[in-house]
Each structure stands twice: as structure tokens, then as C-alpha cells.
mmCIF file of C-alpha atoms in Angstrom:
data_model
loop_
_atom_site.group_PDB
_atom_site.id
_atom_site.type_symbol
_atom_site.label_atom_id
_atom_site.label_comp_id
_atom_site.label_asym_id
_atom_site.label_seq_id
_atom_site.Cartn_x
_atom_site.Cartn_y
_atom_site.Cartn_z
ATOM 1 C CA MET A 54 -14.305 -20.914 -5.461
ATOM 2 C CA ASN A 55 -18.013 -21.113 -6.150
ATOM 3 C CA PRO A 56 -19.710 -20.612 -2.763
ATOM 4 C CA ASN A 57 -22.401 -23.091 -3.764
ATOM 5 C CA SER A 58 -19.957 -25.849 -4.671
ATOM 6 C CA ASP A 59 -19.406 -29.038 -2.719
ATOM 7 C CA ASN A 60 -15.967 -27.744 -1.733
ATOM 8 C CA VAL A 61 -17.528 -25.161 0.549
ATOM 9 C CA PRO A 62 -17.997 -26.401 4.142
ATOM 10 C CA ALA A 63 -21.576 -26.932 5.241
ATOM 11 C CA GLU A 64 -21.456 -24.029 7.654
ATOM 12 C CA GLY A 65 -20.439 -21.741 4.779
ATOM 13 C CA ARG A 66 -23.428 -22.621 2.620
ATOM 14 C CA SER A 67 -25.808 -20.698 4.866
ATOM 15 C CA GLU A 68 -23.674 -17.565 4.549
ATOM 16 C CA SER A 69 -24.124 -14.844 1.980
ATOM 17 C CA PRO A 70 -22.098 -15.403 -1.216
ATOM 18 C CA ILE A 71 -19.576 -12.673 -0.388
ATOM 19 C CA HIS A 72 -18.776 -14.120 3.041
ATOM 20 C CA ALA A 73 -18.261 -17.591 1.576
ATOM 21 C CA LEU A 74 -16.098 -16.177 -1.219
ATOM 22 C CA VAL A 75 -13.954 -14.127 1.139
ATOM 23 C CA LYS A 76 -13.287 -17.168 3.314
ATOM 24 C CA GLN A 77 -11.858 -18.927 0.275
ATOM 25 C CA MET A 78 -9.995 -15.802 -0.833
ATOM 26 C CA ASN A 79 -8.291 -15.757 2.558
ATOM 27 C CA ARG A 80 -7.256 -19.385 2.161
ATOM 28 C CA HIS A 81 -5.692 -18.575 -1.202
ATOM 29 C CA LEU A 82 -4.132 -15.388 0.176
ATOM 30 C CA ALA A 83 -2.449 -17.380 2.950
ATOM 31 C CA GLU A 84 -0.938 -19.665 0.306
ATOM 32 C CA VAL A 85 0.557 -16.959 -1.910
ATOM 33 C CA TRP A 86 1.309 -13.757 -0.041
ATOM 34 C CA THR A 87 4.628 -14.720 1.591
ATOM 35 C CA THR A 88 5.996 -16.045 -1.705
ATOM 36 C CA ILE A 89 5.074 -12.816 -3.489
ATOM 37 C CA TRP A 90 6.518 -10.764 -0.627
ATOM 38 C CA ASN A 91 9.830 -12.646 -0.718
ATOM 39 C CA GLU A 92 10.058 -12.320 -4.505
ATOM 40 C CA GLN A 93 9.368 -8.583 -4.455
ATOM 41 C CA GLU A 94 10.969 -7.529 -1.157
ATOM 42 C CA GLU A 95 14.385 -6.442 -2.428
ATOM 43 C CA ALA A 96 13.056 -4.343 -5.311
ATOM 44 C CA LEU A 97 10.211 -2.868 -3.277
ATOM 45 C CA THR A 98 12.488 -2.031 -0.347
ATOM 46 C CA GLU A 99 14.530 0.066 -2.757
ATOM 47 C CA MET A 100 11.326 1.574 -4.127
ATOM 48 C CA PHE A 101 10.209 2.411 -0.583
ATOM 49 C CA ALA A 102 13.509 4.197 0.077
ATOM 50 C CA ASN A 103 12.939 6.375 -2.995
ATOM 51 C CA TYR A 104 9.171 6.767 -3.171
ATOM 52 C CA GLY A 105 7.756 5.752 0.207
ATOM 53 C CA ASP A 106 4.269 4.256 0.348
ATOM 54 C CA ARG A 107 4.091 3.662 -3.405
ATOM 55 C CA ALA A 108 5.980 0.437 -2.708
ATOM 56 C CA TYR A 109 2.994 -0.980 -0.835
ATOM 57 C CA GLY A 110 0.722 -0.076 -3.744
ATOM 58 C CA ALA A 111 3.030 -2.020 -6.063
ATOM 59 C CA PHE A 112 2.945 -4.970 -3.669
ATOM 60 C CA VAL A 113 -0.857 -4.942 -3.502
ATOM 61 C CA GLN A 114 -1.059 -4.765 -7.287
ATOM 62 C CA ARG A 115 1.113 -7.878 -7.607
ATOM 63 C CA LEU A 116 -0.672 -9.616 -4.730
ATOM 64 C CA MET A 117 -4.111 -9.196 -6.278
ATOM 65 C CA GLU A 118 -3.166 -10.831 -9.591
ATOM 66 C CA PRO A 119 -3.494 -14.481 -8.455
ATOM 67 C CA ILE A 120 -6.521 -13.603 -6.320
ATOM 68 C CA ALA A 121 -8.310 -12.124 -9.344
ATOM 69 C CA GLN A 122 -7.353 -15.119 -11.490
ATOM 70 C CA ARG A 123 -8.759 -17.561 -8.942
ATOM 71 C CA LEU A 124 -11.996 -15.576 -8.741
ATOM 72 C CA GLN A 125 -12.273 -15.487 -12.529
ATOM 73 C CA SER A 126 -11.936 -19.259 -12.739
ATOM 74 C CA ALA A 127 -14.883 -19.511 -10.340
ATOM 75 C CA GLY A 128 -17.078 -17.175 -12.388
ATOM 76 C CA TYR A 129 -16.489 -13.956 -10.455
ATOM 77 C CA ALA A 130 -14.586 -10.801 -11.298
ATOM 78 C CA ILE A 131 -12.960 -7.857 -9.541
ATOM 79 C CA ARG A 132 -11.098 -4.831 -10.802
ATOM 80 C CA ALA A 133 -7.676 -5.999 -9.687
ATOM 81 C CA GLY A 134 -4.596 -3.917 -8.961
ATOM 82 C CA PHE A 135 -4.431 -1.007 -6.536
ATOM 83 C CA ASN A 136 -6.448 2.197 -6.696
ATOM 84 C CA ARG A 137 -5.687 4.615 -3.864
ATOM 85 C CA HIS A 138 -9.153 6.142 -4.255
ATOM 86 C CA ASP A 139 -10.707 2.739 -3.499
ATOM 87 C CA SER A 140 -9.006 2.575 -0.136
ATOM 88 C CA VAL A 141 -8.822 4.337 3.201
ATOM 89 C CA GLU A 142 -6.026 4.691 5.755
ATOM 90 C CA ASN A 143 -6.962 6.502 8.969
ATOM 91 C CA TRP A 144 -5.683 4.319 11.779
ATOM 92 C CA GLY A 145 -2.606 3.283 13.708
ATOM 93 C CA PRO A 146 0.938 4.459 14.461
ATOM 94 C CA PRO A 147 3.492 4.924 11.658
ATOM 95 C CA GLU A 148 4.994 1.501 12.401
ATOM 96 C CA GLU A 149 1.621 -0.250 12.040
ATOM 97 C CA ARG A 150 -0.717 1.744 9.826
ATOM 98 C CA GLU A 151 -3.921 0.083 8.676
ATOM 99 C CA ARG A 152 -5.011 0.550 5.059
ATOM 100 C CA CYS A 153 -8.193 -1.042 3.726
ATOM 101 C CA CYS A 154 -8.423 -1.520 -0.066
ATOM 102 C CA TRP A 155 -11.796 -2.577 -1.424
ATOM 103 C CA TYR A 156 -12.776 -4.681 -4.428
ATOM 104 C CA VAL A 157 -16.398 -5.092 -5.514
ATOM 105 C CA VAL A 158 -16.954 -8.731 -6.504
ATOM 106 C CA ARG A 159 -19.301 -9.326 -9.455
ATOM 107 C CA ASP A 160 -20.765 -12.512 -10.873
ATOM 108 C CA ALA A 161 -20.780 -13.541 -14.545
ATOM 109 C CA ASP A 162 -23.790 -11.287 -15.192
ATOM 110 C CA GLY A 163 -22.040 -8.270 -13.696
ATOM 111 C CA VAL A 164 -24.211 -8.274 -10.587
ATOM 112 C CA ALA A 165 -22.385 -7.204 -7.435
ATOM 113 C CA ALA A 166 -22.198 -9.990 -4.856
ATOM 114 C CA GLY A 167 -20.546 -7.774 -2.245
ATOM 115 C CA THR A 168 -17.147 -6.303 -1.493
ATOM 116 C CA ALA A 169 -13.861 -7.919 -0.494
ATOM 117 C CA VAL A 170 -11.663 -5.591 1.565
ATOM 118 C CA LEU A 171 -7.916 -6.198 1.732
ATOM 119 C CA GLN A 172 -6.709 -5.182 5.189
ATOM 120 C CA LEU A 173 -3.021 -4.273 5.075
ATOM 121 C CA PHE A 174 -1.118 -3.350 8.227
ATOM 122 C CA HIS A 175 2.163 -1.777 7.123
ATOM 123 C CA SER A 176 5.001 0.412 8.341
ATOM 124 C CA HIS A 177 5.779 3.955 7.233
ATOM 125 C CA VAL A 178 9.185 3.697 8.909
ATOM 126 C CA SER A 179 10.548 0.784 6.881
ATOM 127 C CA PHE A 180 9.230 -1.577 4.222
ATOM 128 C CA ARG A 181 7.586 -4.116 6.504
ATOM 129 C CA LEU A 182 4.269 -5.831 7.155
ATOM 130 C CA PRO A 183 3.825 -6.245 10.935
ATOM 131 C CA GLN A 184 0.730 -8.403 10.350
ATOM 132 C CA ALA A 185 -0.312 -10.789 7.594
ATOM 133 C CA PRO A 186 -2.730 -9.305 5.024
ATOM 134 C CA ASN A 187 -6.346 -10.337 5.347
ATOM 135 C CA PHE A 188 -9.649 -10.008 3.487
ATOM 136 C CA LEU A 189 -12.880 -8.771 5.072
ATOM 137 C CA ALA A 190 -16.353 -9.292 3.612
ATOM 138 C CA LEU A 191 -18.848 -6.447 3.247
ATOM 139 C CA GLU A 192 -22.354 -6.504 1.829
ATOM 140 C CA GLU A 193 -21.985 -2.826 0.851
ATOM 141 C CA THR A 194 -20.906 -2.123 -2.736
ATOM 142 C CA GLU A 195 -21.086 1.680 -3.095
ATOM 143 C CA PRO A 196 -17.852 3.560 -2.239
ATOM 144 C CA SER A 197 -19.476 5.880 0.301
ATOM 145 C CA ALA A 198 -21.226 2.973 2.036
ATOM 146 C CA ILE A 199 -18.009 0.918 2.053
ATOM 147 C CA ALA A 200 -16.026 3.774 3.603
ATOM 148 C CA ALA A 201 -18.762 4.328 6.181
ATOM 149 C CA ALA A 202 -18.765 0.641 7.150
ATOM 150 C CA LEU A 203 -14.977 0.614 7.492
ATOM 151 C CA SER A 204 -15.119 3.584 9.869
ATOM 152 C CA TYR A 205 -16.375 1.124 12.503
ATOM 153 C CA ALA A 206 -13.583 -0.750 14.246
ATOM 154 C CA ALA A 207 -16.159 -3.438 15.059
ATOM 155 C CA VAL A 208 -16.383 -4.133 11.318
ATOM 156 C CA ARG A 209 -12.645 -4.049 10.583
ATOM 157 C CA LEU A 210 -11.425 -5.913 13.654
ATOM 158 C CA THR A 211 -14.051 -8.613 14.173
ATOM 159 C CA GLY A 212 -12.417 -11.699 15.640
ATOM 160 C CA GLN A 213 -9.056 -10.024 16.244
ATOM 161 C CA GLY A 214 -7.545 -10.091 19.686
ATOM 162 C CA VAL A 215 -5.170 -7.532 21.138
ATOM 163 C CA SER A 216 -1.557 -8.564 21.639
ATOM 164 C CA TYR A 217 1.020 -6.644 23.626
ATOM 165 C CA ARG A 218 4.791 -6.522 23.580
ATOM 166 C CA ASN A 219 7.363 -4.426 25.385
ATOM 167 C CA PHE A 220 9.172 -1.551 23.748
ATOM 168 C CA GLY A 221 12.871 -1.878 24.425
ATOM 169 C CA ALA A 222 14.146 1.650 23.821
ATOM 170 C CA GLU A 223 15.998 3.421 26.624
ATOM 171 C CA PRO A 224 14.419 6.595 28.068
ATOM 172 C CA ALA A 225 15.514 9.716 26.233
ATOM 173 C CA GLN A 226 15.403 13.444 26.877
ATOM 174 C CA ALA A 227 14.107 14.182 23.386
ATOM 175 C CA TRP A 228 10.590 13.222 22.276
ATOM 176 C CA GLU A 229 8.837 12.573 19.003
ATOM 177 C CA TYR A 230 5.110 12.963 18.441
ATOM 178 C CA GLY A 231 2.410 11.367 16.323
ATOM 179 C CA THR A 232 -1.317 11.843 15.760
ATOM 180 C CA ASP A 233 -4.194 9.488 14.991
ATOM 181 C CA ALA A 234 -7.328 11.056 13.513
ATOM 182 C CA GLY A 235 -9.258 7.778 13.547
ATOM 183 C CA LEU A 236 -9.624 7.143 17.288
ATOM 184 C CA GLY A 237 -13.312 7.995 17.302
ATOM 185 C CA ASP A 238 -13.974 5.174 14.831
ATOM 186 C CA TYR A 239 -13.005 2.659 17.517
ATOM 187 C CA LEU A 240 -15.799 3.926 19.777
ATOM 188 C CA ASN A 241 -18.562 3.781 17.166
ATOM 189 C CA VAL A 242 -20.726 0.718 16.637
ATOM 190 C CA PRO A 243 -22.939 -0.086 13.636
ATOM 191 C CA ALA A 244 -26.652 0.584 13.969
ATOM 192 C CA GLY A 245 -28.380 -2.177 15.883
ATOM 193 C CA GLN A 246 -25.200 -3.466 17.509
ATOM 194 C CA ARG A 247 -24.840 -3.059 21.248
ATOM 195 C CA GLN A 248 -21.948 -1.041 22.636
ATOM 196 C CA THR A 249 -19.771 -3.141 24.944
ATOM 197 C CA GLY A 250 -17.500 -1.292 27.346
ATOM 198 C CA THR A 251 -15.090 0.985 25.523
ATOM 199 C CA GLY A 252 -15.580 -0.686 22.157
ATOM 200 C CA TYR A 253 -12.310 -1.311 20.342
ATOM 201 C CA ILE A 254 -10.369 1.621 21.774
ATOM 202 C CA ASP A 255 -8.077 -0.816 23.639
ATOM 203 C CA HIS A 256 -7.022 -2.242 20.279
ATOM 204 C CA ALA A 257 -6.188 1.221 18.928
ATOM 205 C CA LEU A 258 -4.164 2.203 21.983
ATOM 206 C CA ALA A 259 -2.380 -1.171 22.027
ATOM 207 C CA LEU A 260 -1.134 -0.649 18.455
ATOM 208 C CA TRP A 261 0.426 2.656 19.459
ATOM 209 C CA GLY A 262 1.574 1.423 22.863
ATOM 210 C CA ARG A 263 3.408 -1.644 21.628
ATOM 211 C CA ASN A 264 5.417 0.585 19.320
ATOM 212 C CA GLY A 265 6.487 2.768 22.221
ATOM 213 C CA TRP A 266 3.916 5.571 21.906
ATOM 214 C CA GLU A 267 2.163 7.063 24.940
ATOM 215 C CA LEU A 268 -1.206 8.795 24.668
ATOM 216 C CA VAL A 269 -0.866 12.444 25.696
ATOM 217 C CA THR A 270 -4.360 13.757 25.044
ATOM 218 C CA VAL A 271 -7.345 13.589 22.712
ATOM 219 C CA MET A 272 -9.068 16.548 21.082
ATOM 220 C CA PRO A 273 -12.025 16.908 18.704
ATOM 221 C CA HIS A 274 -11.281 18.253 15.239
ATOM 222 C CA GLY A 275 -14.376 18.724 13.109
ATOM 223 C CA ASP A 276 -16.189 15.397 13.187
ATOM 224 C CA ARG A 277 -13.005 13.495 14.095
ATOM 225 C CA LEU A 278 -11.442 12.618 17.446
ATOM 226 C CA VAL A 279 -7.674 13.111 17.244
ATOM 227 C CA GLY A 280 -5.263 11.345 19.580
ATOM 228 C CA TYR A 281 -1.846 12.863 20.295
ATOM 229 C CA PHE A 282 0.974 10.478 21.195
ATOM 230 C CA LYS A 283 4.607 10.803 22.209
ATOM 231 C CA ARG A 284 7.588 8.537 22.805
ATOM 232 C CA PRO A 285 11.319 8.931 23.455
ATOM 233 C CA ALA A 286 13.171 9.909 20.292
ATOM 234 C CA ARG A 287 15.245 7.066 18.917
#
């Protein structure tokens, strides 16, 4: 997994080390994550029923073991496992929440090469991953700088399209409500990057909309922009 090795495609050699590493981490992730999920699903589904989101932390901890081992064999190291304080979760409906867990990657001399961010879309309603996990590459290595970078949807969602699907529930007289305190992050762009249209707000609304939620209103709360959603009660 050495980004300077002959196994790295030519186009990757001009990239920063962290971007080249994360590309290879994603290849390895694609090879192992479904196997780990299938092995752990029954036990973690029971854990989710009893303890909620802790089940996803246990899954991430198991998932990062082979990733850390592969990095170590290439001369790099991360602090594997799952640390809730090294993560942020501000976005999406309960059926498709987005949590970003970060891991600073260091070389054999302990020098930080950058940060690999595990992007995990998951459900708070049942133990389910609506999207495959994915790594993002960041040059930032300090926690505050990492969190600030992840507040930009343009950083988290680069290269992702928006998909839509119909919600099949029948209309109901009763309603349920949800809030999203991260909507403003989809309108921000990093310094030096040009704003295009409405930014990534369509992506945010599509996540809620495809799970049956309708935007009611938005209101500022401190330095956040909070969206209020509703849908027919199931």
C-alpha cells in the first residue's frame, strides 16, 4: 500500500500520499466490509435492539482491524477501533444518518501523512447500512481542522450523485417529525472554491425525501441552520 510503489497507478503518483493511500484503503474496504457485516450482523442486530447506536461502533471497530493491518504492512499506522470523540454525525434523516470517523495516518517516523475519514451512512431505525462505507482523504490532521473540513458537504460528498426513490407508505392522518441541524453545511463551500447554484442542498433534501420526509421549514439556531421535516406516521 506504499503510494510510491509500482502497484500505484501512474495517475496516483502525482497525488499527495494520503490521497493515494485512501484510494487503496477503499479498494481493500470494498473487499472486506460485506464479509465482516455478514459475520457480525446477527449479534450486532441484537446489540442494536438493546443498546442502539453502540452496535455501529462495534462494527466500525471490527471493520478497521484489517484496514489497520494492511496499512501497517505498508509502513503506515493509524489508531484503529472506534472513538466517538474522533467522529461527527450532524446530517441526514434517521434512516440514513451520516457519521464520519477520522483516523490520522502516520508513517514509520510518526509523521502525519494526512487523515482517512470513514464515511458511514447508517439507520437509527434498524440495524442497516443504506450505503456502502467509504473512505475520504483529508490533508488536515488536527481534530478541529478535520471537523471544520467535514462541515462542508463539498468535501464529504465529492463525486457522489443524488439518487431518488419513491416512498411507498399510504397517506396517514398522524404525522411524525424530524430535525436536521446540519443543513447549513450543505450550502457552505471551502475557501477558494466557487459556489455553484444551491451547493449540495439537493443531496441533503433527497436523503430526507427518499425516506418519506417533507421539508416543513428552516430556522436559524445559533450558528446552525435547522431543517424541520414531517411525514405520515407509519
